[in-house]
């Protein structure tokens, strides 16, 4: 029978894994291999995908993919007897201040060589947390597989001649997603002096799978066994010395979050890199396993390609493993001749016959069986971790069949309500009052000092009105990010991806796309960047093109401004309406894409579901501080400059004479060119056009520019109909320059240009419809 037919709570042993290519490799790399035992935990609320437990962790899988996996039901997965009591003495052993040489001698790299390290590990294993501890920087940490999307470097604290690179999280060295390729190429091409391999001890089997492949890279390496606080807290232990002996590299237990063991880790890392101590072991094949089929195959291939690998600058053992798995990229790099290729095929075929498994499955099986031995010998697993039990309890509600989606809507509703109506609004009020007071005081002081009228105008009407009005939105924006980061850090967003997958597939996306979209409510720039974790190009492109429809926080000032001026008391309703409108139009566009530009099925959805974790106060505080800082920087750079520029241009005419009425100004003349375009949608006022143009720089400046240009206040100069149209237009028109730049980075110039054009077109049409509807409803 197939995995699809398994019922929740039932267990099975996997017989064969169907499918083909990179995707199948990914299944195998995630531990879905013949012989593995798995338990179906549950189906998503909409019946698809399913949540499996395999190798001690939770994984999502779509029913369509589960159908390709053949299984035999079993009563219960065999629970391995707990290993012998693990010792904790003697650590550290291997690698401590030199395995191969006495202290002070040996053959170290010349003084002054920059020690570069790659930080490599599975997604969500704590890399960024460790990176922050090592370097003292403030990178964003999240409890979601795939938060780190581009690499970051920094020196280890107290060791200026070093550099650590935080690479994206990967599960294996197969080029499945662009992340995996980035990390693999970093190790192969940038040739770091050492690797710090971070391993989540609570999830050790799956994490060691990557370790096995890293060892083959033949680069000096230390294993940082992270999350030891959780491990020992639940009665588990790891015999570190035994593990070092089996892996042939130093193993250091740490807790990145609690800052334990970091110093020791640094000492070991510096040491192995300085003395270039390579892994003692790379050979994990067993000559007695199934007649040594894989063992012989691997060694034969190693001999066959040795000279080619040397020429191509690839680690031999790594190249051999990848060749056996059928890695095309490596095959090309090695430049084997026809004869050798044929020989390779024969060797592999012979192995497949003897082993009774295909090439990829055989390799995965070989690695997992060695990991099995390591874990049996060195790891005493906790019976069941508190964290896991708690996660399951929470999941019963948050991903329950009838509760998941209503709760999701309720949670998002609560977040928006708290942000706009309660916390954010209250803080904003306070700040606005403060700014007003300061403006009043400054105004009085300037008048008293008899300052020149133009400068007085610039400071009060330009800077205070303009930048001040934007600045007061800082609290709302920070509050919004606070909640988004709580959701992400706790592990909830991963669940959302799980139960929304089926719905998202209807519009041609996968559950994973939900993350960029939710981040998009904060800011489009990181949202676009976070799409790099999506394994398929098609999904990635589509997701990027859709994120601008998720209304970002920079547009909030615009909404709040018009709501308070024109629709007081309806704030919640209008804001929600705008957000929903953005999402709905996004869905329409997605459907359009799905049936035209991006035909075809979304790629499979294989994702790990991490345990819920209490977000750390430090991480959250850091994130908020960064967002606040970023916002302030924008307010006092782009927005300030735009405001001042606009103020000048509206104060002078082409002869640089101060104008009495700003409609004779330079700005009125320039913006006037575009006015006819906006006339049909009722926004044909040069001041509005100017504000929209400045919004292209930064959305917040729409408000500051309006404040500057409408000297008698916007409320008296506009009618609600115009306000409503303008709101819809601002919601949908082109993303700001920063967002466009990030889209361009991901998709290229052409797409970035398209985005600008069609977003403007969509906004125009939507504004026209809004206007028509409003007029029909008797507004205006
Ligand atoms: P990355 O995806 O590998 O960069 O992982 P992150 O650094 O973003 O961390 C993932 C999650 O694990 C976050 O919720 C962290 O707070 C948590 N975490 C990291 N290190 C530890 C640790 O040593 N102990 C515990 N209990 N949690 C940790
Ligand atoms: Mg990270």
PDB file of C-alpha atoms and ligand atoms in Angstrom, residues 122-129 141-143 148 226-227 229-230 255-257 489 613 619, ligand 1:
ATOM      1  CA  UNK A 122      20.198  22.601   8.913  1.00  0.00           C
ATOM      2  CA  UNK A 123      17.510  25.183   8.785  1.00  0.00           C
ATOM      3  CA  UNK A 124      16.375  26.227  12.213  1.00  0.00           C
ATOM      4  CA  UNK A 125      19.311  24.635  13.993  1.00  0.00           C
ATOM      5  CA  UNK A 126      20.303  27.918  15.615  1.00  0.00           C
ATOM      6  CA  UNK A 127      22.902  29.164  13.155  1.00  0.00           C
ATOM      7  CA  UNK A 128      21.918  32.771  13.361  1.00  0.00           C
ATOM      8  CA  UNK A 129      21.705  32.651  17.133  1.00  0.00           C
ATOM      9  CA  UNK A 141      16.491  34.954  14.303  1.00  0.00           C
ATOM     10  CA  UNK A 142      13.287  33.105  13.624  1.00  0.00           C
ATOM     11  CA  UNK A 143      11.725  29.775  14.427  1.00  0.00           C
ATOM     12  CA  UNK A 148      18.402  33.299   6.907  1.00  0.00           C
ATOM     13  CA  UNK A 226      23.478  23.009  19.774  1.00  0.00           C
ATOM     14  CA  UNK A 227      20.334  23.069  21.924  1.00  0.00           C
ATOM     15  CA  UNK A 229      19.987  22.890  27.157  1.00  0.00           C
ATOM     16  CA  UNK A 230      16.828  21.303  25.773  1.00  0.00           C
ATOM     17  CA  UNK A 255      23.622  26.237  23.802  1.00  0.00           C
ATOM     18  CA  UNK A 256      23.678  29.197  21.486  1.00  0.00           C
ATOM     19  CA  UNK A 257      20.606  30.737  23.029  1.00  0.00           C
ATOM     20  CA  UNK A 489       9.770  33.177  16.340  1.00  0.00           C
ATOM     21  CA  UNK A 613       9.595  27.860  21.227  1.00  0.00           C
ATOM     22  CA  UNK A 619      15.963  38.504  19.911  1.00  0.00           C
TER      23      UNK A 619
HETATM   24  P1  LIG B   1      18.727  29.209  11.955  1.00  0.00           P
HETATM   25  O1  LIG B   1      17.513  29.056  11.106  1.00  0.00           O
HETATM   26  O2  LIG B   1      19.596  28.010  11.884  1.00  0.00           O
HETATM   27  O3  LIG B   1      19.468  30.476  11.694  1.00  0.00           O
HETATM   28  O4  LIG B   1      18.213  29.233  13.458  1.00  0.00           O
HETATM   29  P2  LIG B   1      17.907  30.448  14.410  1.00  0.00           P
HETATM   30  O5  LIG B   1      19.168  30.992  14.958  1.00  0.00           O
HETATM   31  O6  LIG B   1      17.007  31.378  13.695  1.00  0.00           O
HETATM   32  O7  LIG B   1      17.190  29.713  15.618  1.00  0.00           O
HETATM   33  C1  LIG B   1      16.043  28.907  15.466  1.00  0.00           C
HETATM   34  C2  LIG B   1      15.301  28.782  16.771  1.00  0.00           C
HETATM   35  O8  LIG B   1      16.036  28.017  17.713  1.00  0.00           O
HETATM   36  C3  LIG B   1      15.017  30.127  17.439  1.00  0.00           C
HETATM   37  O9  LIG B   1      13.697  30.086  17.950  1.00  0.00           O
HETATM   38  C4  LIG B   1      16.044  30.179  18.551  1.00  0.00           C
HETATM   39  O10 LIG B   1      15.596  30.964  19.645  1.00  0.00           O
HETATM   40  C5  LIG B   1      16.166  28.723  18.940  1.00  0.00           C
HETATM   41  N1  LIG B   1      17.485  28.368  19.529  1.00  0.00           N
HETATM   42  C6  LIG B   1      18.701  28.635  19.003  1.00  0.00           C
HETATM   43  N2  LIG B   1      19.683  28.141  19.782  1.00  0.00           N
HETATM   44  C7  LIG B   1      19.086  27.541  20.833  1.00  0.00           C
HETATM   45  C8  LIG B   1      19.590  26.829  21.992  1.00  0.00           C
HETATM   46  O11 LIG B   1      20.767  26.679  22.221  1.00  0.00           O
HETATM   47  N3  LIG B   1      18.644  26.345  22.843  1.00  0.00           N
HETATM   48  C9  LIG B   1      17.308  26.510  22.626  1.00  0.00           C
HETATM   49  N4  LIG B   1      16.458  25.993  23.509  1.00  0.00           N
HETATM   50  N5  LIG B   1      16.816  27.156  21.565  1.00  0.00           N
HETATM   51  C10 LIG B   1      17.682  27.677  20.674  1.00  0.00           C
END
